[in-house]
GROMACS .gro file of C-alpha atoms in nm:
model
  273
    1UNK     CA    1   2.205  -1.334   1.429
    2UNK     CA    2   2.127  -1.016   1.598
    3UNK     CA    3   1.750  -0.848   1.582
    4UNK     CA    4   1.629  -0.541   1.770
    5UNK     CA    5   1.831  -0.623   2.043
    6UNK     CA    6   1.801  -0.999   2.073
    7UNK     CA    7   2.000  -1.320   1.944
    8UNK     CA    8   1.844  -1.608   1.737
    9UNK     CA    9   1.925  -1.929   1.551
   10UNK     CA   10   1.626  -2.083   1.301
   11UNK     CA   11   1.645  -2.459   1.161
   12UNK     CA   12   1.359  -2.667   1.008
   13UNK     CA   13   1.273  -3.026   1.199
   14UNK     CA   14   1.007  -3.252   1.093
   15UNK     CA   15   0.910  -2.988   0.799
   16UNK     CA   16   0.836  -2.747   1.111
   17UNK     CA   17   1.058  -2.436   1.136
   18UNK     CA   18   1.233  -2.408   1.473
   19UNK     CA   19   1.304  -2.065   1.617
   20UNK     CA   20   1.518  -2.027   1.923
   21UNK     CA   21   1.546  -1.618   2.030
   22UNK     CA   22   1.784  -1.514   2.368
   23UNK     CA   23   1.824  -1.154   2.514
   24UNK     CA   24   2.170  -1.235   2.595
   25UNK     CA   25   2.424  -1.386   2.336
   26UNK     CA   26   2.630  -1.625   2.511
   27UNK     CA   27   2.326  -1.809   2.605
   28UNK     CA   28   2.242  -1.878   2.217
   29UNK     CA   29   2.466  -2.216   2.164
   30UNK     CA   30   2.349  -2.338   2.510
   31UNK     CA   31   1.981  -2.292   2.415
   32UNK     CA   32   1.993  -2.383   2.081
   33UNK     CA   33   2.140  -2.759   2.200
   34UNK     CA   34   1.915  -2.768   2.434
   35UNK     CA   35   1.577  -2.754   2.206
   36UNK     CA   36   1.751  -2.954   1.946
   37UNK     CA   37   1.821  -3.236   2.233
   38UNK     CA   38   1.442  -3.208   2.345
   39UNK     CA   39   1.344  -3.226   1.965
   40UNK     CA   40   1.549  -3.513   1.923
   41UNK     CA   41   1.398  -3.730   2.197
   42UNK     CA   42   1.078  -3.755   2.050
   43UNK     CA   43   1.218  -4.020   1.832
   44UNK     CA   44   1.236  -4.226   2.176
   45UNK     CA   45   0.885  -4.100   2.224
   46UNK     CA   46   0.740  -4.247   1.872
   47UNK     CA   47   0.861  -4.558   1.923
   48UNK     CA   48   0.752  -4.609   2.301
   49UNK     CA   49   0.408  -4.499   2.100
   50UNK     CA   50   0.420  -4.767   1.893
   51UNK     CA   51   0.488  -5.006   2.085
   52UNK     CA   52   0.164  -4.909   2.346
   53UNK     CA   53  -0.014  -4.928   2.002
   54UNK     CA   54   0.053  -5.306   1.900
   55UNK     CA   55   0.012  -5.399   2.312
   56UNK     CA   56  -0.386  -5.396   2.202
   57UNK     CA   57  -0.451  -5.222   2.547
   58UNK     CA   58  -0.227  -5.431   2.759
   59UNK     CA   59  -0.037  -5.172   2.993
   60UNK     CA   60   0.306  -5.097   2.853
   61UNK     CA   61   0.566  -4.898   3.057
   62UNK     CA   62   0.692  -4.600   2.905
   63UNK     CA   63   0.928  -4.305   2.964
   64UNK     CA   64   0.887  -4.006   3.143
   65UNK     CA   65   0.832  -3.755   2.842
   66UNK     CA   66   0.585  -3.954   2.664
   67UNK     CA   67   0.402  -4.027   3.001
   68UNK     CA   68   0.374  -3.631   3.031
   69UNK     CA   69   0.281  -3.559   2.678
   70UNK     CA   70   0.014  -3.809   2.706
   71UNK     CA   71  -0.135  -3.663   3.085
   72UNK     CA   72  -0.141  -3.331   2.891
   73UNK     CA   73  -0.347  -3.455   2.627
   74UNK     CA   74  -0.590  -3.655   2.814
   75UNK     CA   75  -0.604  -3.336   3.058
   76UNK     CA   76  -0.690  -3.121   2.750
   77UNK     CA   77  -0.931  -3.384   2.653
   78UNK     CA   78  -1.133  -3.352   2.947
   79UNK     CA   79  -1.064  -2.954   2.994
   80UNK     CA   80  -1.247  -2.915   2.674
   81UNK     CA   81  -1.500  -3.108   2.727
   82UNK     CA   82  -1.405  -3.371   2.435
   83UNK     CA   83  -1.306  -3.111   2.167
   84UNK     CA   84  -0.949  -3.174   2.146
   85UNK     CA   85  -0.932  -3.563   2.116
   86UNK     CA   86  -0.612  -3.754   2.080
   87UNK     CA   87  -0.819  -3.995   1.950
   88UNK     CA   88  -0.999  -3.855   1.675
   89UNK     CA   89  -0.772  -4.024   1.422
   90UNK     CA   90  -0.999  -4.312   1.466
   91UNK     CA   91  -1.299  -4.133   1.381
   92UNK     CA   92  -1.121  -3.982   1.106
   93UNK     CA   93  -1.065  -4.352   0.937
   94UNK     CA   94  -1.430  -4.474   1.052
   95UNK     CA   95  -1.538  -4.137   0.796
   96UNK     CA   96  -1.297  -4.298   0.546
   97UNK     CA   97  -1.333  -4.626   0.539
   98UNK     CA   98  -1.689  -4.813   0.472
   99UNK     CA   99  -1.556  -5.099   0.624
  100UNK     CA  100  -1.206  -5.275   0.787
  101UNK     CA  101  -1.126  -5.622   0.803
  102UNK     CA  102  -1.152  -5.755   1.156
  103UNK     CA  103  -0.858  -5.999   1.206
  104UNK     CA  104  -1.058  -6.352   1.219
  105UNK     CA  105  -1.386  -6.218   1.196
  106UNK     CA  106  -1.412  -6.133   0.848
  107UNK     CA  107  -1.536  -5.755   0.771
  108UNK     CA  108  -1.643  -5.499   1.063
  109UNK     CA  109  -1.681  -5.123   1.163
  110UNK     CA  110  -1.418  -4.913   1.302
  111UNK     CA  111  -1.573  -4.804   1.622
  112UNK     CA  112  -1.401  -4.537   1.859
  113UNK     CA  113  -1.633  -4.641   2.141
  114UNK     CA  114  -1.553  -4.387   2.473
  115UNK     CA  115  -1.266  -4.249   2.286
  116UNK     CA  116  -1.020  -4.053   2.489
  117UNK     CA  117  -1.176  -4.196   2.811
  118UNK     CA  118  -1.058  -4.557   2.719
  119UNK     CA  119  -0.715  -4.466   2.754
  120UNK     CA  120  -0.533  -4.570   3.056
  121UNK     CA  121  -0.212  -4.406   3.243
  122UNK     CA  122  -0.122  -4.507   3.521
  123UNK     CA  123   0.187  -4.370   3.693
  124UNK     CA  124   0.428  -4.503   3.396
  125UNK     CA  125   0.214  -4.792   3.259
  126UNK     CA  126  -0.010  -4.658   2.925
  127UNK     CA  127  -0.246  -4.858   2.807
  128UNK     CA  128  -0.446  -4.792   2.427
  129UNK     CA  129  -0.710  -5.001   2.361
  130UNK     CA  130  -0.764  -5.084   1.980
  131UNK     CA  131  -0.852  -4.951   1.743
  132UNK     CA  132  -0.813  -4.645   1.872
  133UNK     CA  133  -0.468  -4.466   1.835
  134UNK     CA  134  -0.288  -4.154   2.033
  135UNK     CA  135  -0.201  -3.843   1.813
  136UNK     CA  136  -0.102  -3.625   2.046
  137UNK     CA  137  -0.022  -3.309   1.808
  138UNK     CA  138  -0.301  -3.109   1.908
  139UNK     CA  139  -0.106  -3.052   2.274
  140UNK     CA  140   0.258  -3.212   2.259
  141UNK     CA  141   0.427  -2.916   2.039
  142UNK     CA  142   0.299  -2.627   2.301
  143UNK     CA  143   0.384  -2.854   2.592
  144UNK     CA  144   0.754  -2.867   2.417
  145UNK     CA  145   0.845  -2.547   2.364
  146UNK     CA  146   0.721  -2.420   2.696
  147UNK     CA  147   0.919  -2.612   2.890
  148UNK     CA  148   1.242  -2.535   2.664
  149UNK     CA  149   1.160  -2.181   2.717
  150UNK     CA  150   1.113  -2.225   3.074
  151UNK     CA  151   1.437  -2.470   3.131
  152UNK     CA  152   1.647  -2.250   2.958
  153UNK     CA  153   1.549  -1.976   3.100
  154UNK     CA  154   1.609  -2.103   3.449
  155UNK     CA  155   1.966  -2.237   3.381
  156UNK     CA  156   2.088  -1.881   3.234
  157UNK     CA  157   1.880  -1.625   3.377
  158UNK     CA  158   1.782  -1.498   2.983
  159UNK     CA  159   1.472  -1.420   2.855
  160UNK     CA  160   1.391  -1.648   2.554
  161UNK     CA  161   1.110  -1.738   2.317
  162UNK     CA  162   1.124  -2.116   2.148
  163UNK     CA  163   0.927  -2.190   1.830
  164UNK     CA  164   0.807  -2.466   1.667
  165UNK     CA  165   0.564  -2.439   1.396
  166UNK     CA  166   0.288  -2.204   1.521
  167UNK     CA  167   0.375  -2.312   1.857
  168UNK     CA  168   0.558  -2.021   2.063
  169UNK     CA  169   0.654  -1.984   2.390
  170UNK     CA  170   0.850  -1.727   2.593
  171UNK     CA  171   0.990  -1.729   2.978
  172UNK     CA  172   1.273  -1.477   3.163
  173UNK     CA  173   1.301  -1.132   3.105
  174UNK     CA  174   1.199  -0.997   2.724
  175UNK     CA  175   1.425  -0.777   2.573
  176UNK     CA  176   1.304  -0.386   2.539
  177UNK     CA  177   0.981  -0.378   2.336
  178UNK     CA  178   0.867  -0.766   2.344
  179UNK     CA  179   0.950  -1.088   2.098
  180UNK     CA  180   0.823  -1.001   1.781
  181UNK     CA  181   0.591  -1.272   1.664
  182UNK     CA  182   0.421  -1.395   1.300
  183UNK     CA  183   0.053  -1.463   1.429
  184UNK     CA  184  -0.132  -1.259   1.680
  185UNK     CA  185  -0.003  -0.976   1.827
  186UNK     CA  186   0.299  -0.820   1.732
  187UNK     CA  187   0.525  -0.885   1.962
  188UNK     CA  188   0.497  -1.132   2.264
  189UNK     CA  189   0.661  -1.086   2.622
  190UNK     CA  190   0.582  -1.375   2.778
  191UNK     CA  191   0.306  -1.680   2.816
  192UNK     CA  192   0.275  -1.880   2.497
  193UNK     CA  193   0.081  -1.820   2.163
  194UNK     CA  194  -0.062  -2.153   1.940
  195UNK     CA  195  -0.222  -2.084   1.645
  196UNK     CA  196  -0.456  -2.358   1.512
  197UNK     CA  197  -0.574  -2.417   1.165
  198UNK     CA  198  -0.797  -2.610   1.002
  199UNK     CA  199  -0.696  -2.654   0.647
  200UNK     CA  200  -0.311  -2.670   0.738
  201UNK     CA  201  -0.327  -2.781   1.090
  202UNK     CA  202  -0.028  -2.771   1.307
  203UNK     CA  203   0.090  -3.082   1.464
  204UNK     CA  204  -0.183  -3.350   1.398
  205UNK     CA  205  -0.510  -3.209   1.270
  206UNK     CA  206  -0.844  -3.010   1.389
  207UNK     CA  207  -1.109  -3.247   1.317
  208UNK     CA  208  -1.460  -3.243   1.482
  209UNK     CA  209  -1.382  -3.562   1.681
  210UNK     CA  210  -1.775  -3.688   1.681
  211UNK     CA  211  -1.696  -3.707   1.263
  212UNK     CA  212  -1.321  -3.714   1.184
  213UNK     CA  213  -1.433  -3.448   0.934
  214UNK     CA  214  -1.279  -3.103   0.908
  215UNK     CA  215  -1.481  -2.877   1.175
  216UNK     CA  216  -1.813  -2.652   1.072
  217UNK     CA  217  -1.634  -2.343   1.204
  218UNK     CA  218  -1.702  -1.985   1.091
  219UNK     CA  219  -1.316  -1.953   1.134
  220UNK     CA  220  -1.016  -2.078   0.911
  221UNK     CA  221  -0.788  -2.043   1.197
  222UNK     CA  222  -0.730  -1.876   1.532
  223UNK     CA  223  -0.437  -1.795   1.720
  224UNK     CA  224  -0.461  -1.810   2.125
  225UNK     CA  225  -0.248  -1.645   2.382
  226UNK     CA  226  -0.233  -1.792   2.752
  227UNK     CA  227   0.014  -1.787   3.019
  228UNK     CA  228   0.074  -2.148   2.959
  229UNK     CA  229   0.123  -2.380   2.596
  230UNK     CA  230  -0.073  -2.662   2.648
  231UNK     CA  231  -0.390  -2.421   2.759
  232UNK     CA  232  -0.302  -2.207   2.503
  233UNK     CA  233  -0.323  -2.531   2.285
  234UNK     CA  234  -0.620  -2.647   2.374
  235UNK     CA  235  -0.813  -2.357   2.348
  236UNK     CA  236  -0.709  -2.253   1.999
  237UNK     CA  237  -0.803  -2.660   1.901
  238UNK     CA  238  -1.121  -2.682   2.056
  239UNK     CA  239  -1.218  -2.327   1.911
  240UNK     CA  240  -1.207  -2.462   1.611
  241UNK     CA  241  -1.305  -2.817   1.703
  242UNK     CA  242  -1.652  -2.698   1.877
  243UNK     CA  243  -1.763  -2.587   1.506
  244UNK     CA  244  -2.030  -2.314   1.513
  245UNK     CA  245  -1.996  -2.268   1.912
  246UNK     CA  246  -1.638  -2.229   1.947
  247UNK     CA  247  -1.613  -1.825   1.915
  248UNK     CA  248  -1.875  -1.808   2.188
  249UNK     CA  249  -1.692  -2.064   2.382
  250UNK     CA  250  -1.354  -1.918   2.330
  251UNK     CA  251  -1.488  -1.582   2.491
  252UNK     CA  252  -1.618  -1.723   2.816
  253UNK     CA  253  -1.230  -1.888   2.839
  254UNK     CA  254  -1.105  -1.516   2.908
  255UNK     CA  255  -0.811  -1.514   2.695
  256UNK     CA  256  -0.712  -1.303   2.411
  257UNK     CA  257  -0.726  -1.446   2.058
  258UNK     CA  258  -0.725  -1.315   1.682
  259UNK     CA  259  -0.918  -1.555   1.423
  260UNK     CA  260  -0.903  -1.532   1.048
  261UNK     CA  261  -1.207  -1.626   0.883
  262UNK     CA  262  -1.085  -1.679   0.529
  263UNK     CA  263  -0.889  -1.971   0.367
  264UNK     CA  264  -0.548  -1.869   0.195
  265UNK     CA  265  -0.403  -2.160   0.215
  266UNK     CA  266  -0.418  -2.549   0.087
  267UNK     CA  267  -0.397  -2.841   0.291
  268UNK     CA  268  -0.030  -3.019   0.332
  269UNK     CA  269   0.026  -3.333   0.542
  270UNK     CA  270   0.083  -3.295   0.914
  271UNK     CA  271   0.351  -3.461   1.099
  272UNK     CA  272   0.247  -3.588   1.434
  273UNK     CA  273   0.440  -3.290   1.658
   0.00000   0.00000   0.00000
């Protein structure tokens, strides 16, 4: 389908809406397999996930995408001081949950204990200690689609723009007048743009990780750009995260952004990308 100039295919994945955008046409199919191949190999990913979850913190080897999605999401971890946890979830449970039964020890507490620091990688070798659990949504869909945008790019000397959910990312030349966009600006010409939200969050949930509960923020939802996803990412999360502090925060990060500060929408589940 042609628009103002530029070529683009839409699908929905995962209950996510997937837009793939090319300044020149014969690119399209190329691109579009190519997204829909990276999409596709986070089934790999869960599973290799899975598996470093029932290993009960014993190193497990895993593959090369899941080892970067995870060194993105610890980085963002300690970028943001803690805000943007991949391990809230279990903080989210101890809120809950009263109490959990402790396999042969009757009845105890879930307790995160140094959270996103007890994580281990390693070169290729992950390690999760229980009970904590990686959801790396807050970073992995940014991560994604900016280096789809960037790949493709490359290989066909086109400018594109990949989106996934409120994820968006652009590389190569834009066509005449920029990408136009849904959040944030009105048109995009390259960089990526995240937009995080707390009653409909995109890809795993903003939650005030010293809680698990949805964050005291003054916003309902802001929408970051930066020249790269996973910053991008991280700073529309931990905005949000950070609860009353985050707009001050966000300004000292030097990067444009447009909150909303009302709620017009109701909660849905999230799927973990």
């Amino acid at each position: 389908m042609s628009v103002d100039g530029f070529f683009e295919v839409r699908w929905w994945w995962r209950r996510r809406a997937v837009r793939v955008a090319v300044s020149d046409r014969t690119a399209l199919p190329a691109a579009r397999r190519a997204v829909a191949r990276r999409l596709a190999g986070l089934r790999a990913v869960d599973l290799e996930l899975s598996r470093a979850h029932r290993a009960a913190g014993r190193p497990v080897p895993v593959g090369p995408l899941l080892r970067d999605l995870v060194a993105v999401s610890l980085g963002a971890a300690e970028a943001s001081g803690g805000a943007v946890d991949p391990t809230v979830g279990a903080a989210r449970l101890r809120r809950s949950l009263t109490a959990l039964p402790a396999c042969g020890s009757g009845w105890g507490r879930v307790d995160r204990g140094e959270g996103w620091r007890a994580v281990s990688l390693r070169g290729d070798l992950l390690a999760v200690p229980p009970p904590l659990w990686l959801d790396l949504g807050g970073t992995a869909g940014a991560y994604l689609v900016q280096r789809c945008a960037e790949q493709v790019a490359a290989r066909h000397g086109t400018g594109v723009l990949v989106a996934v959910g409120s994820r968006v990312a652009a590389a190569g030349p834009a066509p005449a007048g920029g990408w136009r966009v849904a959040h944030g600006p009105a048109t995009l010409t390259g960089g990526a743009l995240v937009t995080a939200d707390v009653l409909r969050p995109d890809g795993g949930g903003v939650r005030d990780p010293r809680t698990g509960a949805a964050p005291e923020s003054p916003w309902a939802a802001v929408t970051v750009a930066a020249p790269d996803g996973a910053r991008a990412a991280m700073l529309a999360v931990a905005a949000l995260a950070r609860g009353p502090d985050g707009p001050d925060w966000l300004v000292g990060q030097g990067v444009r952004a447009w909150p909303r500060t009302h709620r017009t929408t109701l909660p849905r589940p999230a799927t973990r990308w």
